[in-house]
PDB file of C-alpha atoms in Angstrom:
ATOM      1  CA  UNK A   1       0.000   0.000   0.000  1.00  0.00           C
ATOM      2  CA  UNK A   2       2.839   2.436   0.831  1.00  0.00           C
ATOM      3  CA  UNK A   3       4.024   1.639  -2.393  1.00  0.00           C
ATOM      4  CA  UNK A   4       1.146   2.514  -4.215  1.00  0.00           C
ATOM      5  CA  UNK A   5       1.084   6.080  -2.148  1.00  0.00           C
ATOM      6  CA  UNK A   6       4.384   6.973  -3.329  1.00  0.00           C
ATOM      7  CA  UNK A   7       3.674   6.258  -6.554  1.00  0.00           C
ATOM      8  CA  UNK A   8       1.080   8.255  -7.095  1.00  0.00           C
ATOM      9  CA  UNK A   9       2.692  11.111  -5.348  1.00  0.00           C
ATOM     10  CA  UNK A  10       5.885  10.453  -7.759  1.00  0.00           C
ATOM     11  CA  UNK A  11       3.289  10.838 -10.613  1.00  0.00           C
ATOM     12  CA  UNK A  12       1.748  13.703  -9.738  1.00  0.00           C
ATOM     13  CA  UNK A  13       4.755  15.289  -8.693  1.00  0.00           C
ATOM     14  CA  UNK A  14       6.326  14.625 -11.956  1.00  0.00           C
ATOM     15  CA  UNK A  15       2.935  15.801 -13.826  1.00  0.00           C
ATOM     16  CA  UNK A  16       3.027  18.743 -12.064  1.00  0.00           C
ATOM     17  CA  UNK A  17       7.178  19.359 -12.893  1.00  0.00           C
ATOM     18  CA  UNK A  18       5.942  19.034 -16.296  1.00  0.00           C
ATOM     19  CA  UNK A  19       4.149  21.637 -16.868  1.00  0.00           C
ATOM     20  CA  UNK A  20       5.631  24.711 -17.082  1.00  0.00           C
ATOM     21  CA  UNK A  21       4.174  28.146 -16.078  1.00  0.00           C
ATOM     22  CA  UNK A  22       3.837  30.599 -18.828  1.00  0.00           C
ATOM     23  CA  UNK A  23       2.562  33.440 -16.865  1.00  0.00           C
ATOM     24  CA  UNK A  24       5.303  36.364 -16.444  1.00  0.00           C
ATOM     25  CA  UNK A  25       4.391  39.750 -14.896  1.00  0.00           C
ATOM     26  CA  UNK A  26       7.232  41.552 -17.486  1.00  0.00           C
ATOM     27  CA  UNK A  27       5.095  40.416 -20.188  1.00  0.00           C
ATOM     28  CA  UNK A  28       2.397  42.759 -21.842  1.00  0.00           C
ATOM     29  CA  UNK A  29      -1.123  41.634 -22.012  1.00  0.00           C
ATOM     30  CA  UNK A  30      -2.606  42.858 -25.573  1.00  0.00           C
ATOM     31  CA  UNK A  31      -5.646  41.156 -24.441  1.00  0.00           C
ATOM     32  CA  UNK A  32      -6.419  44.653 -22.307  1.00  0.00           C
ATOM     33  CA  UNK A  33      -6.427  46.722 -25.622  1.00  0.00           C
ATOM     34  CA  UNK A  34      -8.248  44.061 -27.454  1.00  0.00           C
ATOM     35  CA  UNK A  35     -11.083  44.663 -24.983  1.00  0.00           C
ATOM     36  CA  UNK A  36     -11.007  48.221 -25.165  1.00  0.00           C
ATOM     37  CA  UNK A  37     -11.210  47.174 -28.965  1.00  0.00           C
ATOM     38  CA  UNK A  38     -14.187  45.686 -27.889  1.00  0.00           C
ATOM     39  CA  UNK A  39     -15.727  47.610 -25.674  1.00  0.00           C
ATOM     40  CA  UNK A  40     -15.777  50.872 -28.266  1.00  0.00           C
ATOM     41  CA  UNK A  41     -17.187  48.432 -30.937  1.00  0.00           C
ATOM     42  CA  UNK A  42     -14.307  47.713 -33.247  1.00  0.00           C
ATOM     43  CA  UNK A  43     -13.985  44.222 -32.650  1.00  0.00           C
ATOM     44  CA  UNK A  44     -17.533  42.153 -32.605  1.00  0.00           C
ATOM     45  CA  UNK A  45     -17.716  40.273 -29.311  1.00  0.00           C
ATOM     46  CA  UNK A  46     -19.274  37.199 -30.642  1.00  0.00           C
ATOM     47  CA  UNK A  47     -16.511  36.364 -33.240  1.00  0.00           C
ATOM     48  CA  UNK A  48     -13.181  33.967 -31.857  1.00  0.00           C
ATOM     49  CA  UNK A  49      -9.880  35.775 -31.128  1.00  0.00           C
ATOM     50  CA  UNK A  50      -6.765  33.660 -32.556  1.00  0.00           C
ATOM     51  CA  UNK A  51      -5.153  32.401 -29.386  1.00  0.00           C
ATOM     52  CA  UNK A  52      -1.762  33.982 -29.786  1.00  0.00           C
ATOM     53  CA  UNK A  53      -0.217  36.574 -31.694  1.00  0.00           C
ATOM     54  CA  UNK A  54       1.371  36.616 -35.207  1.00  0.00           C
ATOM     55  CA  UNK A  55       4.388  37.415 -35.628  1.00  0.00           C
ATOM     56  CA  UNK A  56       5.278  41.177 -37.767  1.00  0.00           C
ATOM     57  CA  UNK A  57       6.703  39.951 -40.877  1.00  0.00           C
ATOM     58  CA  UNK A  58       9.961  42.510 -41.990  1.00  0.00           C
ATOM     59  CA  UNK A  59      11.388  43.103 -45.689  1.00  0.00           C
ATOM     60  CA  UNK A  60      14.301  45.591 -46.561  1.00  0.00           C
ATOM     61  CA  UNK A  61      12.943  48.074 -49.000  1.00  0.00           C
ATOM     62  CA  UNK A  62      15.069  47.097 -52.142  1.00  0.00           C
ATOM     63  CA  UNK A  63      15.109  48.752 -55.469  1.00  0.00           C
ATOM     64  CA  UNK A  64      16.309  47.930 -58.865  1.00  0.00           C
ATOM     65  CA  UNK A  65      18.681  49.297 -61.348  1.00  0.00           C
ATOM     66  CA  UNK A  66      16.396  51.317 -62.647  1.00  0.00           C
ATOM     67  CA  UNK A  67      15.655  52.715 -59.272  1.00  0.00           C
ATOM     68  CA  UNK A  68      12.109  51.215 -58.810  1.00  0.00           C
ATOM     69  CA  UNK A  69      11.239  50.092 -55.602  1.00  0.00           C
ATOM     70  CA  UNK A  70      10.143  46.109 -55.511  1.00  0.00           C
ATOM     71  CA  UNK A  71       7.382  44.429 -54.137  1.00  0.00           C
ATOM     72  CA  UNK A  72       7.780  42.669 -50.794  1.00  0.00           C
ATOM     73  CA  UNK A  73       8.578  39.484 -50.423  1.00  0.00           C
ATOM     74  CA  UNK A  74       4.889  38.594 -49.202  1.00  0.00           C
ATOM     75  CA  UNK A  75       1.285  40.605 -48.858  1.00  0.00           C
ATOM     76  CA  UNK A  76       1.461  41.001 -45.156  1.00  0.00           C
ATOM     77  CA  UNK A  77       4.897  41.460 -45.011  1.00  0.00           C
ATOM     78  CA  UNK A  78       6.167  45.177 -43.747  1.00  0.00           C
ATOM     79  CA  UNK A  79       8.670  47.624 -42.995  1.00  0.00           C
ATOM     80  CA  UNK A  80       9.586  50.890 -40.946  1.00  0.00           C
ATOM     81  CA  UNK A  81       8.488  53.121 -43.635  1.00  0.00           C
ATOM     82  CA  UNK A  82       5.447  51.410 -43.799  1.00  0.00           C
ATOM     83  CA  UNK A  83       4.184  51.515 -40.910  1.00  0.00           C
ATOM     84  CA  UNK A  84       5.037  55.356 -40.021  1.00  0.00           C
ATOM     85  CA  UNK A  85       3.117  56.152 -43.675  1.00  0.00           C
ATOM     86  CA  UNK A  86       0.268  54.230 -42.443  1.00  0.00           C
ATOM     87  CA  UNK A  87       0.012  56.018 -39.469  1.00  0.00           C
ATOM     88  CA  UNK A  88       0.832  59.292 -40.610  1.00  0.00           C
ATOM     89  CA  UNK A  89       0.574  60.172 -36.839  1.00  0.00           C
ATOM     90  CA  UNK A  90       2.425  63.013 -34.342  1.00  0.00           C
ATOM     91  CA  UNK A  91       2.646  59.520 -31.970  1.00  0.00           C
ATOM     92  CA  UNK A  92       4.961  58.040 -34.864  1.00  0.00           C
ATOM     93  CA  UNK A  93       6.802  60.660 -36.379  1.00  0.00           C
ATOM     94  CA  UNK A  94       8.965  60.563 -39.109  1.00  0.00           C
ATOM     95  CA  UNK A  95      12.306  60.956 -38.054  1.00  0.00           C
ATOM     96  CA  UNK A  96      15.321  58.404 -38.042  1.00  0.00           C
ATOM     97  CA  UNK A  97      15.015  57.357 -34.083  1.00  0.00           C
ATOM     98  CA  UNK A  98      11.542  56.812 -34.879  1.00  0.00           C
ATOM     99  CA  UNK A  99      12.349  54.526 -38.077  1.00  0.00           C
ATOM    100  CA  UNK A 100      14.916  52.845 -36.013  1.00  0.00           C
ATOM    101  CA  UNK A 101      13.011  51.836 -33.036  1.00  0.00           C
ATOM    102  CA  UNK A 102      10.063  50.054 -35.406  1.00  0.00           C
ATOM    103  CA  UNK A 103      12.846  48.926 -37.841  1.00  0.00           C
ATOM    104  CA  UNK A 104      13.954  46.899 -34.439  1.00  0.00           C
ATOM    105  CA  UNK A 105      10.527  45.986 -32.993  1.00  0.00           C
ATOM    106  CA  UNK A 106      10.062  44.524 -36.724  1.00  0.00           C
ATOM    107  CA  UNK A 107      13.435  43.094 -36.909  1.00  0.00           C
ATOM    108  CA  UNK A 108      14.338  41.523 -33.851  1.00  0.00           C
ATOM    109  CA  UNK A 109      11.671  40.945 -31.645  1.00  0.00           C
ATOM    110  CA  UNK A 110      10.084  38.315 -33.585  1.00  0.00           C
ATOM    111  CA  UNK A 111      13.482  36.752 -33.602  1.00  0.00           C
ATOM    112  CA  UNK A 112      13.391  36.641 -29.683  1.00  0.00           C
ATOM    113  CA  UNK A 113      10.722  35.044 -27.459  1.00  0.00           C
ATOM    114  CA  UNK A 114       8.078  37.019 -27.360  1.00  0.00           C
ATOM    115  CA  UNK A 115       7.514  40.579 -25.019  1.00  0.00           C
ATOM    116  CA  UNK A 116       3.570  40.080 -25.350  1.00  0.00           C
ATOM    117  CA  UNK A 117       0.765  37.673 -24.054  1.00  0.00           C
ATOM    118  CA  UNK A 118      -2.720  37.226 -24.745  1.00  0.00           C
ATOM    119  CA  UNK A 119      -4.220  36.232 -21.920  1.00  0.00           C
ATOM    120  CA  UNK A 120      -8.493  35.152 -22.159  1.00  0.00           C
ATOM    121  CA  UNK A 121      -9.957  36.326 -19.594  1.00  0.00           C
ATOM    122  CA  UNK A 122     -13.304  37.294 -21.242  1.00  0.00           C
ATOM    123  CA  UNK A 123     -11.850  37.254 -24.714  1.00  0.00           C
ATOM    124  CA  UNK A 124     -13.408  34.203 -26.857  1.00  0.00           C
ATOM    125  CA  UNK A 125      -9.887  32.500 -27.471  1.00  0.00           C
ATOM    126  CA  UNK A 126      -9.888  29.854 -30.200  1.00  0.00           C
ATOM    127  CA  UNK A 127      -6.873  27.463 -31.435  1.00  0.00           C
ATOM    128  CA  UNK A 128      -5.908  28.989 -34.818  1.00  0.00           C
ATOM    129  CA  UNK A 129      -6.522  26.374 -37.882  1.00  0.00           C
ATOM    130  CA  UNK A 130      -4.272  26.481 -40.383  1.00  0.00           C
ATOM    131  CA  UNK A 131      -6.008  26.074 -43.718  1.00  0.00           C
ATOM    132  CA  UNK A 132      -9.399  27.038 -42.872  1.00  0.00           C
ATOM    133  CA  UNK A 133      -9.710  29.708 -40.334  1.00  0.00           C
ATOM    134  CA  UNK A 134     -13.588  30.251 -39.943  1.00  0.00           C
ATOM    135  CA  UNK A 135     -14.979  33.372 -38.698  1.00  0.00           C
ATOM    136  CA  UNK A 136     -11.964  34.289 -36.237  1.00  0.00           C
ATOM    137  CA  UNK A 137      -9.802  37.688 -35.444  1.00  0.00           C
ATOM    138  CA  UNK A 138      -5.890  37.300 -35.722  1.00  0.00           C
ATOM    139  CA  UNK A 139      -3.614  39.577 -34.043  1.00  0.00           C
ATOM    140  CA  UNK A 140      -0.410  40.925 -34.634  1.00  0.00           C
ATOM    141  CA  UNK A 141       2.267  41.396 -31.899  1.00  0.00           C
ATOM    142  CA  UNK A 142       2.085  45.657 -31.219  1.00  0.00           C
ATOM    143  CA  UNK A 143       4.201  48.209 -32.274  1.00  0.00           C
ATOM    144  CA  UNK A 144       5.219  50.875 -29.555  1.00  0.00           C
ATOM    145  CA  UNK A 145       6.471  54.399 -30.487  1.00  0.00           C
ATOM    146  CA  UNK A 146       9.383  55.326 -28.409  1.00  0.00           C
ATOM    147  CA  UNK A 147       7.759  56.174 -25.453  1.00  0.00           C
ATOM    148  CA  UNK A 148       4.929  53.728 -25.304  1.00  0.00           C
ATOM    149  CA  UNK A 149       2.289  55.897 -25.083  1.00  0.00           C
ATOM    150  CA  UNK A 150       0.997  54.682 -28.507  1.00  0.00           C
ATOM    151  CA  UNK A 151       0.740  51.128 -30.179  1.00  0.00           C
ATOM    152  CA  UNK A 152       0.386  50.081 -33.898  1.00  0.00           C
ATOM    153  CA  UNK A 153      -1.720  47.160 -33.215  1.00  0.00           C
ATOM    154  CA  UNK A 154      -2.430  45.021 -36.742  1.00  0.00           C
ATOM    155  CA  UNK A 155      -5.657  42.529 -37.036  1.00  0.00           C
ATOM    156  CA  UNK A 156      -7.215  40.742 -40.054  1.00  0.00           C
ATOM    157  CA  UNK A 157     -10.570  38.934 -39.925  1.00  0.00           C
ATOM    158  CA  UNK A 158     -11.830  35.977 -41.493  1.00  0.00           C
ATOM    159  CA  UNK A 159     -14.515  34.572 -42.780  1.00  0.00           C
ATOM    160  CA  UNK A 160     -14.028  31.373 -44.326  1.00  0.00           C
ATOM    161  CA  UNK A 161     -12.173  32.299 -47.133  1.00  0.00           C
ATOM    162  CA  UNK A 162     -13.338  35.844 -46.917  1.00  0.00           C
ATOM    163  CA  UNK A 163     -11.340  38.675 -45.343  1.00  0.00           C
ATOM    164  CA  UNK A 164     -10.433  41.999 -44.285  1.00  0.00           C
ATOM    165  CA  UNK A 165      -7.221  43.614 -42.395  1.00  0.00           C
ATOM    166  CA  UNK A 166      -6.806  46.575 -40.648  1.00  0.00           C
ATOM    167  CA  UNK A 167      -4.575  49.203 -38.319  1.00  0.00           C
ATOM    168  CA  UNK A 168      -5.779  50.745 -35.009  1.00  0.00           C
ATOM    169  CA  UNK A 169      -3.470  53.356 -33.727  1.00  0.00           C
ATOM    170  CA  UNK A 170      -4.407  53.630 -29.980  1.00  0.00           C
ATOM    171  CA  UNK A 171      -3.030  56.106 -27.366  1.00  0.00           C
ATOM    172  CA  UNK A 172      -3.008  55.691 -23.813  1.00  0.00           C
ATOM    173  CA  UNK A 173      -5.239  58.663 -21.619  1.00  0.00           C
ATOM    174  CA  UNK A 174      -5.432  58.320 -18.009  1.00  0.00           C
ATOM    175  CA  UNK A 175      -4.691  54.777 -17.895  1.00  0.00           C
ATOM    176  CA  UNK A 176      -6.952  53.496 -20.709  1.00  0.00           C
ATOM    177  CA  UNK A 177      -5.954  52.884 -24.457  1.00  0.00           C
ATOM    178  CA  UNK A 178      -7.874  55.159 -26.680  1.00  0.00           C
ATOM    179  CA  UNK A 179      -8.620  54.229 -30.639  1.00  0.00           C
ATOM    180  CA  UNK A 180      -7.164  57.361 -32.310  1.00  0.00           C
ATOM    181  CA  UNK A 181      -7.178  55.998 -36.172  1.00  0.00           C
ATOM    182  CA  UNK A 182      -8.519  52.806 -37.754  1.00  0.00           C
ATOM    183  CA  UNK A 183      -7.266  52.076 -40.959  1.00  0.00           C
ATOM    184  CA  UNK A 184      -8.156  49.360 -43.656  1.00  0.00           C
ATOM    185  CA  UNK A 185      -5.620  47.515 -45.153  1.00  0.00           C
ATOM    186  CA  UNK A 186      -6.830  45.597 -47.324  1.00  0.00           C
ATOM    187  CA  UNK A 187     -10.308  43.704 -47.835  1.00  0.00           C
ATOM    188  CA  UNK A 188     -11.257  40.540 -50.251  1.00  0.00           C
TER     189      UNK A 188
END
């Protein structure tokens, strides 16, 4: 009998051991501004929120001989330049430090574990599918001006094979993150 004991405890133990804790306090929750997404009605409620965050995909600008500027490598793919023209915002000006700090949120922070969670709370999480989304949301990891009082935050939303993406630039007021410009990307 004391044999059996220990083994369970030796099981559970090592079950327990097992699973690792993902939850760090250094991390930032996006699910907080996807609620305030919510909450002022840019985001439907009722539709399934990917369960993590994808990654920003970066290109160099490149040009040819002839000085035209190619296409990037992929649709959703995107640069510094980008991403300040698409703002077009006093939060993201456009000056070098400012190119320089998204060209290394772009860059290198999808190279590195990630600085962001999103955690469900009251957010209708969903595994993400890979060939056939359904109706869902998918989130990009944020973009933070220099002194994080404003985020580029990225979304497209599916509908079977149906889409749309978009761009909300949000500012933080007295503690809450404010939609300042929503932009459409692109829509099928």
């Amino acid at each position: 009998m004391k044999l059996y004991v220990f083994s369970l405890f030796l099981i559970l133990v090592a079950c327990k051991s097992s699973n690792p804790t993902i939850e760090n306090d250094n991390l930032f929750d996006v699910g907080i501004i996807i609620n305030e997404l919510i909450e002022s009605g840019y985001i439907d409620r009722k539709v399934p929120i990917a369960d993590r965050l994808k990654k920003n995909e970066y290109y160099t600008l490149e040009y040819s001989d002839d000085s035209l500027l190619a296409p990037p490598p992929t649709p959703f793919a995107k640069n510094e330049e980008e991403v300040i023209k698409w703002i077009d915002s006093e939060y993201f000006p456009n000056d070098s430090n400012t190119r320089n700090h998204v060209r290394y949120q772009l860059k290198y922070l999808n190279e590195n574990k990630s600085q962001f969670r999103l955690i469900g709370g009251d957010l209708k999480l969903r595994k993400l599918e890979r060939i056939f989304p359904g109706h869902c949301y998918i989130f990009y990891q944020p973009i933070f001006n220099q002194d994080s009082s404003a985020i580029f935050l990225q979304h497209d939303s599916y509908y079977g094979f149906l889409g749309q993406g978009g761009i909300h630039l949000l500012a933080k007021e007295n503690s809450k993150w404010i939609v300042k410009k929503f932009i459409t990307t692109w829509m099928n």
